[in-house]
């Protein structure tokens, strides 16, 4: 009686072929547009290619095989861009904490809940180019609303995007503003999945709201917080668009305060490839990959101490 | 008696305090999100640059100080040198030329693949799915320069090819999400279809797709927004003005000069309208799409 109709659930010879065939398009894409460039990037990082013409590509002599990596590691600007990128990533924890606050506040019976939810998420769907133009206006020294707001408290006008001291804090504020919505949506969904029974039981036992949040709600949210942290870090270590678009008069910001690692790579390969070119740019790409992988690994390692999956 | 009454009253008072506090915080954040949008919207309608850049900021300009100049400039002042066409309209056209095949063909590829992963048992399944999952953890930026060199070698830079074709193979994230959804559709339904003599094609088109429309729509909306807002890829691949997508066009003419603020802001407003509109209309699917791919990971 073992049905002969439902064959799709069995590893028949026919299914082995049809299944693999139907499943394959994204994998073919992965092979052609991810695996091939990935290997090629590694090769380029050991080559002396400056421009884009592959026929000029020569590998570095065996003795100097790591010359590109040495060049990048000895380049002060690379380290600066790495520090800038890590500094900019400070937006992530801020964004997550504020999103958690909003999600927790909206996880109660309130009128107009839906409007708040809708509103908080809007910046996340917006074009980053449009948002950088918006923030350039908000942060403008002369007529920006931020200086007008602070001026009301007697604070002198600040050149937010033109002063290397204030450039990154401005970008962090913008980053938090832009990403709160995403973190908020995921945390809200996770909050509705927290079993209310535990909270009720703790309440009967006399636990206050604060204790209940720390002991019951927060542990239940740790898998989501971990996901947001891992994915958010991978994304913020690769930031580029905002930083390239925000300051066109001084690319990279005053004193390169806004030069991220990806921007550094872009500069080496597309803007200054006469001096540097593909070799150092790809070496920088792999160094960044190593940093991303190291941080992700540490994240998973540390997660055993604070993430609870029950 | 009196003691319990007092307790009850205290409870009511504290609840009132709590909800007032909640509203205050929620409203403060709501304003922080709304005010910037209001500022660019009202600025885009201000008649003169002097009014737009005046201090203090004019929140409610008189009716006679409002005008369409920003929008008129946006469409007429910036033209593609070669064709004489409006740069913004050209950008809109190009953006859709790229986004339509990416969203439709890419979604179809992701759906078919997800169907196989969810409903067919085959030998290489685990390996293939593992490879897809692994690719999601890779920092995509490593691919930027080598891809450019390869496409340049194939004479495909300054065309839409690198923006469209790789995305037409579907995305790992899309497959991952849709597989999750497809797995939830009971096998009995598929069995019933097979009894009626349906093959994979008809089961896919007549059972899976109709039952999964919300999930597919969620992914399509996400895909459209990502494609519409993409900046880095068009920036490196497109060189001639007549090929610029909207994001590049906007950045090119208003990135450097802020000479006429209402025009720049009109450009920003225009760029924001499509994705915000799609989001508001398809909000339900959109939020479901985000939370499902995030929580099940």
Coordinates of C-alpha atoms in Angstrom, one line a residue:
Chain A
X1 CA 0.0 0.0 0.0
X2 CA 3.1 2.2 0.4
X3 CA 1.8 4.6 -2.2
X4 CA 3.1 4.6 -5.7
X5 CA 1.5 7.9 -6.3
X6 CA 3.5 10.1 -4.0
X7 CA 6.8 9.5 -5.6
X8 CA 8.1 13.0 -5.2
X9 CA 9.0 12.3 -1.6
X10 CA 11.4 9.5 -2.6
X11 CA 14.9 9.5 -3.9
X12 CA 14.0 7.8 -7.2
X13 CA 16.4 8.1 -10.1
X14 CA 13.9 10.4 -11.9
X15 CA 13.6 12.6 -8.8
X16 CA 17.4 12.8 -8.4
X17 CA 17.6 14.3 -11.9
X18 CA 14.4 16.5 -11.9
X19 CA 15.0 17.7 -8.4
X20 CA 18.6 18.7 -9.0
X21 CA 17.6 20.3 -12.3
X22 CA 14.8 22.4 -10.9
X23 CA 16.8 23.4 -7.9
X24 CA 19.8 24.4 -9.9
X25 CA 19.3 28.0 -11.3
X26 CA 20.4 29.9 -8.2
X27 CA 23.4 27.5 -7.9
X28 CA 24.4 28.1 -11.5
X29 CA 24.2 31.8 -10.7
X30 CA 26.2 31.2 -7.6
X31 CA 28.9 29.3 -9.6
X32 CA 29.2 31.9 -12.4
X33 CA 28.8 35.1 -10.5
X34 CA 30.1 34.2 -7.0
X35 CA 32.5 31.3 -7.2
X36 CA 34.3 32.4 -10.3
X37 CA 34.8 36.0 -9.2
X38 CA 35.8 34.8 -5.7
X39 CA 38.6 32.7 -7.1
X40 CA 39.6 35.4 -9.5
X41 CA 39.7 38.0 -6.7
X42 CA 42.1 35.8 -4.8
X43 CA 44.3 35.5 -7.9
X44 CA 44.2 39.3 -8.5
X45 CA 45.3 39.9 -5.0
X46 CA 48.6 38.2 -5.9
X47 CA 49.0 40.0 -9.2
X48 CA 50.4 43.3 -10.3
X49 CA 47.4 44.3 -12.4
X50 CA 46.7 48.0 -12.3
X51 CA 44.0 48.7 -14.8
X52 CA 41.1 46.6 -15.9
X53 CA 42.7 44.8 -18.8
X54 CA 43.1 41.1 -17.9
X55 CA 45.7 40.6 -20.7
X56 CA 48.1 42.7 -18.7
X57 CA 47.7 40.5 -15.6
X58 CA 51.0 39.0 -14.3
X59 CA 51.5 37.3 -11.1
X60 CA 54.0 38.7 -8.6
X61 CA 57.3 36.9 -8.5
X62 CA 57.4 34.1 -5.9
X63 CA 59.6 36.1 -3.5
X64 CA 57.1 39.0 -3.4
X65 CA 53.9 37.1 -3.6
X66 CA 52.4 38.9 -0.6
X67 CA 53.6 42.3 -1.7
X68 CA 50.0 43.6 -2.2
X69 CA 49.0 42.5 1.3
X70 CA 52.2 44.2 2.7
X71 CA 51.4 47.4 0.8
X72 CA 47.9 47.5 2.2
X73 CA 49.0 46.6 5.7
X74 CA 51.7 49.3 5.6
X75 CA 49.2 51.9 4.3
X76 CA 48.1 54.2 7.1
X77 CA 44.9 55.0 5.1
X78 CA 43.8 51.3 5.2
X79 CA 44.0 51.2 9.0
X80 CA 42.2 54.5 9.2
X81 CA 39.5 53.2 6.9
X82 CA 39.2 50.0 9.1
X83 CA 38.9 52.1 12.3
X84 CA 36.4 54.3 10.6
X85 CA 34.3 51.3 9.6
X86 CA 34.4 49.8 13.1
X87 CA 33.5 53.3 14.5
X88 CA 30.5 53.5 12.1
X89 CA 29.4 50.1 13.2
X90 CA 28.6 51.7 16.6
X91 CA 25.3 52.6 15.0
X92 CA 24.2 49.0 15.2
X93 CA 24.0 48.4 19.0
X94 CA 22.4 51.9 19.4
X95 CA 19.9 51.1 16.7
X96 CA 19.1 47.6 18.3
X97 CA 18.7 49.1 21.8
X98 CA 16.3 51.8 20.7
X99 CA 14.4 49.4 18.5
X100 CA 14.0 47.1 21.5
X101 CA 12.7 50.0 23.5
X102 CA 10.1 50.9 20.8
X103 CA 9.1 47.3 20.3
X104 CA 8.6 46.8 24.1
X105 CA 6.5 50.0 24.4
X106 CA 4.3 48.9 21.5
X107 CA 3.9 45.4 22.9
X108 CA 1.0 46.5 25.1
X109 CA -2.6 47.6 24.5
X110 CA -2.3 51.0 23.0
X111 CA -4.4 53.0 20.5
X112 CA -2.7 53.9 17.3
X113 CA -0.2 51.0 17.5
X114 CA -0.4 50.3 13.8
X115 CA 0.4 53.9 12.8
X116 CA 3.6 53.9 14.9
X117 CA 4.6 50.5 13.5
X118 CA 4.1 51.7 9.9
X119 CA 6.0 55.0 10.5
X120 CA 9.1 53.6 12.1
X121 CA 9.8 51.3 9.2
X122 CA 9.6 53.8 6.4
X123 CA 13.2 55.0 6.4
X124 CA 14.3 51.4 5.7
X125 CA 12.6 51.2 2.3
X126 CA 14.0 54.6 1.2
X127 CA 16.6 55.2 -1.4
X128 CA 19.9 55.9 0.4
X129 CA 20.7 58.6 -2.2
X130 CA 17.5 60.4 -1.3
X131 CA 18.3 60.0 2.4
X132 CA 21.8 61.4 2.1
X133 CA 20.4 64.4 0.3
X134 CA 17.8 64.8 3.1
X135 CA 20.5 64.5 5.8
X136 CA 22.8 66.9 4.0
X137 CA 20.1 69.5 4.3
X138 CA 19.3 68.6 7.9
X139 CA 23.0 68.8 8.8
X140 CA 23.8 71.9 6.8
X141 CA 25.9 74.4 8.8
X142 CA 24.0 77.5 7.7
X143 CA 20.3 76.5 7.4
X144 CA 20.2 72.9 8.8
X145 CA 17.5 72.2 11.3
X146 CA 19.9 70.5 13.7
X147 CA 22.0 73.6 14.1
X148 CA 18.8 75.6 14.5
X149 CA 17.6 73.2 17.2
X150 CA 20.9 73.3 19.1
X151 CA 21.1 77.1 18.5
X152 CA 18.0 77.4 20.6
X153 CA 20.1 76.2 23.5
X154 CA 22.8 78.6 22.8
X155 CA 25.1 76.2 21.0
X156 CA 27.2 77.7 18.3
X157 CA 26.8 76.4 14.7
X158 CA 28.6 73.1 14.0
X159 CA 30.0 72.1 10.7
X160 CA 28.7 68.5 11.0
X161 CA 29.9 67.1 7.7
X162 CA 32.9 69.4 7.3
X163 CA 34.6 68.8 10.6
X164 CA 36.4 65.5 11.0
X165 CA 35.4 65.4 14.7
X166 CA 31.7 65.6 13.9
X167 CA 31.5 63.7 10.6
X168 CA 31.3 60.2 12.0
X169 CA 28.9 61.0 14.9
X170 CA 26.6 62.6 12.3
X171 CA 26.8 59.5 10.1
X172 CA 26.1 57.3 13.1
X173 CA 23.0 59.3 14.0
X174 CA 21.8 59.0 10.4
X175 CA 22.6 55.2 10.4
X176 CA 20.6 54.7 13.5
X177 CA 17.7 56.7 12.1
X178 CA 17.7 54.6 9.0
X179 CA 18.0 51.1 10.5
X180 CA 15.8 51.3 13.6
X181 CA 12.8 50.2 11.6
X182 CA 14.3 46.9 10.5
X183 CA 15.5 45.9 13.9
X184 CA 12.2 47.1 15.4
X185 CA 10.1 44.9 13.0
X186 CA 12.0 41.8 13.9
X187 CA 12.1 42.4 17.6
X188 CA 8.3 43.2 17.6
X189 CA 7.6 39.9 15.9
X190 CA 9.9 38.1 18.4
X191 CA 8.1 39.8 21.3
X192 CA 4.7 38.6 20.2
X193 CA 6.1 35.1 20.2
X194 CA 7.2 35.3 23.9
X195 CA 4.9 33.0 25.9
X196 CA 2.8 35.4 28.1
X197 CA 2.2 32.5 30.6
X198 CA 5.7 32.9 32.1
X199 CA 5.2 36.6 32.6
X200 CA 1.9 36.0 34.3
X201 CA 3.3 33.3 36.5
X202 CA 6.2 35.6 37.5
X203 CA 3.8 38.4 38.3
X204 CA 1.8 36.1 40.6
X205 CA 5.1 35.3 42.3
X206 CA 5.6 39.1 42.9
X207 CA 8.2 39.9 40.2
X208 CA 8.2 43.5 39.1
X209 CA 8.0 44.7 35.5
X210 CA 11.7 45.3 35.4
X211 CA 12.6 41.9 36.8
X212 CA 10.2 40.2 34.4
X213 CA 11.8 42.1 31.4
X214 CA 15.3 41.1 32.4
X215 CA 14.6 37.5 33.5
X216 CA 11.8 36.4 31.0
X217 CA 11.4 38.7 28.0
X218 CA 15.1 39.5 27.3
X219 CA 16.3 35.9 27.4
X220 CA 13.5 34.9 25.0
X221 CA 14.7 37.6 22.6
X222 CA 18.3 36.6 22.6
X223 CA 18.1 34.5 19.4
X224 CA 16.7 37.4 17.5
X225 CA 19.1 39.9 19.0
X226 CA 22.0 37.5 18.0
X227 CA 20.6 37.3 14.4
X228 CA 20.4 41.1 14.2
X229 CA 23.9 41.5 15.6
X230 CA 25.5 39.0 13.2
X231 CA 23.7 40.1 10.0
X232 CA 24.0 43.8 11.0
X233 CA 27.7 43.6 11.6
X234 CA 28.3 41.8 8.3
X235 CA 26.3 44.6 6.6
X236 CA 27.9 47.6 8.4
X237 CA 31.4 46.4 7.8
X238 CA 30.6 46.7 4.1
X239 CA 29.1 50.2 4.2
X240 CA 29.8 52.4 1.2
X241 CA 26.9 54.1 -0.4
X242 CA 26.1 56.7 2.3
X243 CA 29.8 57.6 2.7
X244 CA 30.4 58.0 -1.0
X245 CA 27.3 60.0 -1.6
X246 CA 27.1 62.4 1.4
X247 CA 30.1 64.6 0.7
X248 CA 30.9 65.2 -3.0
X249 CA 33.0 68.3 -2.5
X250 CA 35.4 66.4 -0.1
X251 CA 35.2 62.7 -1.1
X252 CA 35.7 60.5 1.9
X253 CA 34.9 63.4 4.2
X254 CA 37.2 65.9 5.9
X255 CA 40.6 64.3 6.7
X256 CA 39.2 61.0 5.3
X257 CA 37.0 60.7 8.4
X258 CA 34.3 59.0 6.3
X259 CA 36.5 56.6 4.3
X260 CA 35.2 53.1 5.0
X261 CA 37.2 50.0 3.9
X262 CA 34.9 49.4 0.9
X263 CA 35.3 53.1 -0.1
X264 CA 39.1 52.6 0.3
X265 CA 38.9 49.6 -2.1
X266 CA 36.8 51.6 -4.5
X267 CA 39.3 54.4 -4.5
X268 CA 42.3 52.1 -5.0
X269 CA 40.6 50.3 -7.9
X270 CA 38.4 52.8 -9.7
X271 CA 39.8 56.2 -8.8
X272 CA 43.5 55.8 -8.2
X273 CA 44.3 52.6 -10.1
X274 CA 47.3 54.2 -11.7
X275 CA 49.1 54.2 -8.3
X276 CA 47.5 51.2 -6.7
X277 CA 45.2 49.1 -8.9
X278 CA 43.6 45.7 -8.7
X279 CA 46.3 44.0 -6.6
X280 CA 46.1 46.0 -3.4
X281 CA 42.4 46.6 -3.8
X282 CA 41.7 42.9 -3.8
X283 CA 44.2 42.3 -1.0
X284 CA 42.2 44.9 1.0
X285 CA 39.0 43.0 0.1
X286 CA 40.4 39.8 1.5
X287 CA 41.7 41.5 4.6
X288 CA 38.2 42.9 5.1
X289 CA 36.7 39.4 4.5
X290 CA 39.1 38.1 7.2
X291 CA 37.9 40.7 9.6
X292 CA 34.3 40.0 8.8
X293 CA 34.8 36.3 9.3
X294 CA 36.8 36.8 12.5
X295 CA 34.0 39.0 14.0
X296 CA 31.3 36.6 12.9
X297 CA 33.2 33.7 14.4
X298 CA 33.7 35.5 17.7
X299 CA 30.0 36.4 17.6
X300 CA 29.1 32.7 17.3
X301 CA 31.6 31.8 20.0
X302 CA 30.4 34.4 22.4
X303 CA 26.8 33.6 21.7
X304 CA 27.0 30.4 23.7
X305 CA 27.4 32.7 26.8
X306 CA 24.2 34.7 26.3
X307 CA 21.9 33.3 23.6
X308 CA 19.3 30.8 24.9
X309 CA 17.4 28.7 22.4
X310 CA 14.7 27.3 24.7
Chain B
X1 CA -12.2 46.9 51.9
X2 CA -10.7 50.3 51.7
X3 CA -7.3 48.9 51.3
X4 CA -8.1 46.9 48.2
X5 CA -9.9 49.9 46.7
X6 CA -6.8 52.0 47.3
X7 CA -4.7 49.3 45.7
X8 CA -7.0 49.2 42.7
X9 CA -6.9 53.0 42.3
X10 CA -3.1 53.0 42.6
X11 CA -3.1 50.3 39.8
X12 CA -5.2 52.4 37.6
X13 CA -3.1 55.5 38.2
X14 CA 0.1 53.7 37.5
X15 CA -1.3 52.3 34.3
X16 CA -2.3 55.8 33.2
X17 CA 1.2 57.0 34.0
X18 CA 2.6 54.1 32.1
X19 CA 0.6 54.7 29.0
X20 CA 1.2 58.4 29.0
X21 CA 5.0 57.8 29.3
X22 CA 4.7 55.2 26.4
X23 CA 2.9 57.7 24.2
X24 CA 5.4 60.4 25.0
X25 CA 8.3 58.2 23.9
X26 CA 6.6 56.8 20.9
X27 CA 5.4 60.2 19.7
X28 CA 8.9 61.6 20.2
X29 CA 10.3 58.9 17.9
X30 CA 7.4 59.3 15.5
X31 CA 8.3 63.0 15.2
X32 CA 12.0 62.3 14.7
X33 CA 11.0 60.1 11.7
X34 CA 8.3 62.4 10.3
X35 CA 10.0 65.8 10.6
X36 CA 12.8 65.1 8.1
X37 CA 10.3 63.9 5.5
X38 CA 8.2 67.0 6.1
X39 CA 11.2 69.2 5.7
X40 CA 12.2 67.8 2.3
X41 CA 8.6 67.8 1.1
X42 CA 7.9 71.4 2.0
X43 CA 11.3 72.5 0.8
X44 CA 10.6 70.9 -2.6
X45 CA 7.6 73.1 -3.0
X46 CA 9.2 76.4 -1.9
X47 CA 9.2 78.9 -4.7
X48 CA 12.7 80.3 -4.2
X49 CA 16.0 79.1 -3.1
X50 CA 16.3 82.0 -0.7
X51 CA 13.1 80.9 1.1
X52 CA 14.3 77.3 1.1
X53 CA 17.6 78.1 2.8
X54 CA 16.4 80.9 5.1
X55 CA 17.0 80.8 8.8
X56 CA 15.0 80.1 10.9
X57 CA 13.4 77.4 8.9
X58 CA 10.0 78.4 7.4
X59 CA 7.7 75.6 8.5
X60 CA 4.5 76.9 7.0
X61 CA 5.2 79.2 4.0
X62 CA 2.5 81.4 2.7
X63 CA 0.6 80.0 -0.2
X64 CA 2.0 82.5 -2.6
X65 CA 5.5 81.4 -1.7
X66 CA 4.9 77.9 -2.8
X67 CA 5.5 76.7 -6.4
X68 CA 6.3 73.9 -8.7
X69 CA 9.7 75.3 -9.8
X70 CA 11.7 72.5 -8.1
X71 CA 9.8 69.9 -10.0
X72 CA 9.8 71.8 -13.3
X73 CA 13.6 72.3 -13.0
X74 CA 14.0 68.6 -12.1
X75 CA 12.4 67.5 -15.4
X76 CA 13.6 70.2 -17.7
X77 CA 16.9 71.5 -16.6
X78 CA 18.9 68.3 -16.5
X79 CA 19.0 66.6 -19.9
X80 CA 21.0 63.8 -21.3
X81 CA 23.6 65.6 -23.6
X82 CA 23.4 63.0 -26.4
X83 CA 19.6 62.6 -26.7
X84 CA 18.3 65.8 -25.1
X85 CA 15.8 63.8 -23.1
X86 CA 15.1 64.6 -19.5
X87 CA 17.7 62.9 -17.3
X88 CA 15.3 62.1 -14.5
X89 CA 12.8 60.5 -16.9
X90 CA 15.6 58.6 -18.6
X91 CA 16.7 57.4 -15.2
X92 CA 13.2 56.2 -14.3
X93 CA 12.9 54.3 -17.6
X94 CA 16.3 52.7 -17.1
X95 CA 15.5 51.7 -13.5
X96 CA 12.4 49.9 -14.6
X97 CA 14.2 48.3 -17.6
X98 CA 16.6 46.8 -15.0
X99 CA 14.1 46.1 -12.2
X100 CA 11.3 44.3 -14.2
X101 CA 13.4 41.4 -15.5
X102 CA 15.3 41.1 -12.2
X103 CA 12.1 40.9 -10.2
X104 CA 10.0 38.7 -12.5
X105 CA 12.6 36.2 -13.9
X106 CA 14.6 36.2 -10.6
X107 CA 11.5 35.4 -8.6
X108 CA 10.5 32.6 -11.0
X109 CA 14.0 31.1 -10.7
X110 CA 13.9 31.3 -6.9
X111 CA 10.4 29.8 -6.8
X112 CA 11.2 26.8 -9.0
X113 CA 14.3 26.2 -7.0
X114 CA 12.5 26.5 -3.6
X115 CA 9.8 24.1 -4.9
X116 CA 12.5 21.5 -5.6
X117 CA 14.1 22.0 -2.2
X118 CA 10.8 21.8 -0.3
X119 CA 8.9 19.1 -2.1
X120 CA 11.2 16.8 -4.1
X121 CA 13.6 14.5 -2.4
X122 CA 16.8 14.2 -4.4
X123 CA 20.3 13.0 -3.7
X124 CA 22.3 16.3 -3.9
X125 CA 19.7 18.3 -1.9
X126 CA 21.6 18.8 1.3
X127 CA 24.9 19.7 -0.5
X128 CA 23.2 22.2 -2.8
X129 CA 21.2 23.8 -0.1
X130 CA 24.2 24.1 2.1
X131 CA 26.1 25.8 -0.6
X132 CA 23.3 28.4 -0.9
X133 CA 23.2 29.0 2.8
X134 CA 27.0 29.4 2.9
X135 CA 26.9 32.0 0.1
X136 CA 24.6 34.2 2.3
X137 CA 27.3 34.6 4.9
X138 CA 30.0 35.7 2.4
X139 CA 30.8 39.4 2.4
X140 CA 29.5 40.2 -1.1
X141 CA 31.9 43.1 -1.5
X142 CA 34.8 40.8 -2.4
X143 CA 33.1 40.1 -5.7
X144 CA 32.9 43.8 -6.7
X145 CA 36.2 44.3 -8.4
X146 CA 36.8 40.8 -10.0
X147 CA 33.2 40.9 -11.4
X148 CA 33.9 44.2 -12.9
X149 CA 37.2 43.0 -14.5
X150 CA 35.4 39.9 -15.9
X151 CA 32.5 41.9 -17.3
X152 CA 35.0 44.4 -18.8
X153 CA 36.9 41.6 -20.4
X154 CA 33.6 40.4 -22.0
X155 CA 32.8 44.0 -23.2
X156 CA 29.7 44.0 -21.0
X157 CA 30.5 47.1 -18.9
X158 CA 28.4 50.1 -19.6
X159 CA 25.5 47.8 -20.4
X160 CA 22.6 46.6 -18.2
X161 CA 23.9 43.0 -18.5
X162 CA 25.8 42.9 -15.2
X163 CA 22.9 44.6 -13.4
X164 CA 20.2 42.2 -14.8
X165 CA 21.6 38.8 -15.7
X166 CA 23.2 37.6 -12.4
X167 CA 20.0 38.5 -10.6
X168 CA 17.9 36.5 -13.0
X169 CA 19.2 33.3 -11.6
X170 CA 17.4 33.9 -8.3
X171 CA 18.8 34.7 -4.9
X172 CA 19.9 32.5 -2.0
X173 CA 17.8 34.6 0.4
X174 CA 14.7 34.2 -1.8
X175 CA 15.1 30.5 -2.1
X176 CA 15.7 30.1 1.6
X177 CA 12.5 32.1 2.5
X178 CA 10.3 30.5 -0.1
X179 CA 11.4 27.0 0.7
X180 CA 10.3 27.7 4.3
X181 CA 6.9 28.7 3.1
X182 CA 6.5 25.9 0.5
X183 CA 7.4 23.3 3.2
X184 CA 4.3 24.4 5.1
X185 CA 1.9 23.4 2.3
X186 CA 0.7 19.9 3.1
X187 CA 1.9 17.0 0.9
X188 CA -1.6 15.7 0.8
X189 CA -2.6 18.5 -1.5
X190 CA 0.2 17.6 -3.9
X191 CA -0.8 13.9 -3.7
X192 CA -4.3 14.8 -4.7
X193 CA -2.9 16.7 -7.6
X194 CA -0.8 13.7 -8.7
X195 CA -3.9 11.4 -8.5
X196 CA -5.5 13.8 -10.9
X197 CA -2.6 13.3 -13.2
X198 CA -0.7 16.5 -12.6
X199 CA 3.0 16.7 -13.3
X200 CA 5.6 19.0 -11.6
X201 CA 4.7 21.9 -13.9
X202 CA 1.0 21.8 -13.1
X203 CA 1.5 21.2 -9.4
X204 CA 3.8 24.1 -9.3
X205 CA 1.7 26.5 -11.3
X206 CA -1.8 25.4 -10.1
X207 CA -1.1 24.4 -6.5
X208 CA 2.1 25.9 -5.1
X209 CA 2.0 29.4 -6.7
X210 CA -1.6 30.2 -5.9
X211 CA -1.3 29.0 -2.3
X212 CA 2.0 31.0 -1.8
X213 CA 1.1 34.3 -3.4
X214 CA 1.5 36.3 -0.2
X215 CA 5.0 34.9 0.3
X216 CA 6.0 35.4 -3.3
X217 CA 4.6 38.9 -3.2
X218 CA 6.7 39.6 0.0
X219 CA 9.8 38.5 -1.8
X220 CA 9.0 40.4 -4.9
X221 CA 8.4 43.6 -3.0
X222 CA 11.7 43.2 -1.2
X223 CA 13.5 42.5 -4.4
X224 CA 12.0 45.5 -6.2
X225 CA 13.0 47.9 -3.4
X226 CA 16.5 46.6 -3.3
X227 CA 16.9 46.8 -7.1
X228 CA 15.3 50.3 -7.3
X229 CA 17.6 51.6 -4.6
X230 CA 20.8 50.0 -5.8
X231 CA 23.6 52.5 -6.2
X232 CA 27.0 50.7 -6.1
X233 CA 26.5 48.4 -9.1
X234 CA 25.0 51.0 -11.5
X235 CA 27.7 53.4 -10.2
X236 CA 30.6 51.2 -11.3
X237 CA 29.1 49.6 -14.4
X238 CA 27.2 52.5 -16.2
X239 CA 29.2 55.3 -17.8
X240 CA 27.1 57.0 -20.4
X241 CA 24.4 59.4 -19.1
X242 CA 21.7 57.9 -21.2
X243 CA 22.1 54.6 -19.3
X244 CA 22.1 56.0 -15.8
X245 CA 19.5 54.6 -13.4
X246 CA 17.4 57.0 -11.3
X247 CA 19.7 56.8 -8.3
X248 CA 22.8 57.6 -10.3
X249 CA 21.1 60.4 -12.2
X250 CA 20.0 62.0 -9.0
X251 CA 23.4 61.8 -7.4
X252 CA 25.1 63.1 -10.5
X253 CA 23.2 66.3 -10.8
X254 CA 22.5 67.1 -7.2
X255 CA 25.4 65.4 -5.4
X256 CA 27.8 68.2 -5.9
X257 CA 25.8 71.4 -6.3
X258 CA 23.2 72.5 -3.8
X259 CA 22.6 75.6 -5.8
X260 CA 18.8 75.3 -6.0
X261 CA 17.6 73.4 -2.9
X262 CA 14.0 73.0 -4.0
X263 CA 15.1 71.1 -7.1
X264 CA 17.4 68.8 -5.1
X265 CA 14.7 68.1 -2.7
X266 CA 12.1 67.5 -5.5
X267 CA 14.5 64.9 -6.8
X268 CA 14.7 63.2 -3.4
X269 CA 10.9 63.3 -3.0
X270 CA 10.5 61.8 -6.4
X271 CA 13.0 59.0 -5.6
X272 CA 11.2 58.2 -2.4
X273 CA 7.6 58.0 -3.7
X274 CA 7.7 54.6 -5.5
X275 CA 9.2 52.6 -2.7
X276 CA 7.2 54.2 0.1
X277 CA 4.0 53.7 -2.0
X278 CA 4.9 50.0 -2.6
X279 CA 5.6 49.6 1.1
X280 CA 2.4 51.2 2.2
X281 CA 0.2 49.2 -0.2
X282 CA 2.0 45.9 0.4
X283 CA 2.9 46.5 4.0
X284 CA 1.3 43.2 5.3
X285 CA 3.3 41.0 2.9
X286 CA 6.4 43.1 3.3
X287 CA 6.6 42.8 7.1
X288 CA 5.8 39.1 6.9
X289 CA 8.6 38.7 4.4
X290 CA 11.1 40.4 6.6
X291 CA 10.1 38.7 9.8
X292 CA 9.9 35.2 8.3
X293 CA 13.3 35.3 6.8
X294 CA 14.8 36.8 10.0
X295 CA 13.2 34.7 12.6
X296 CA 13.6 31.3 11.1
X297 CA 17.3 31.7 10.4

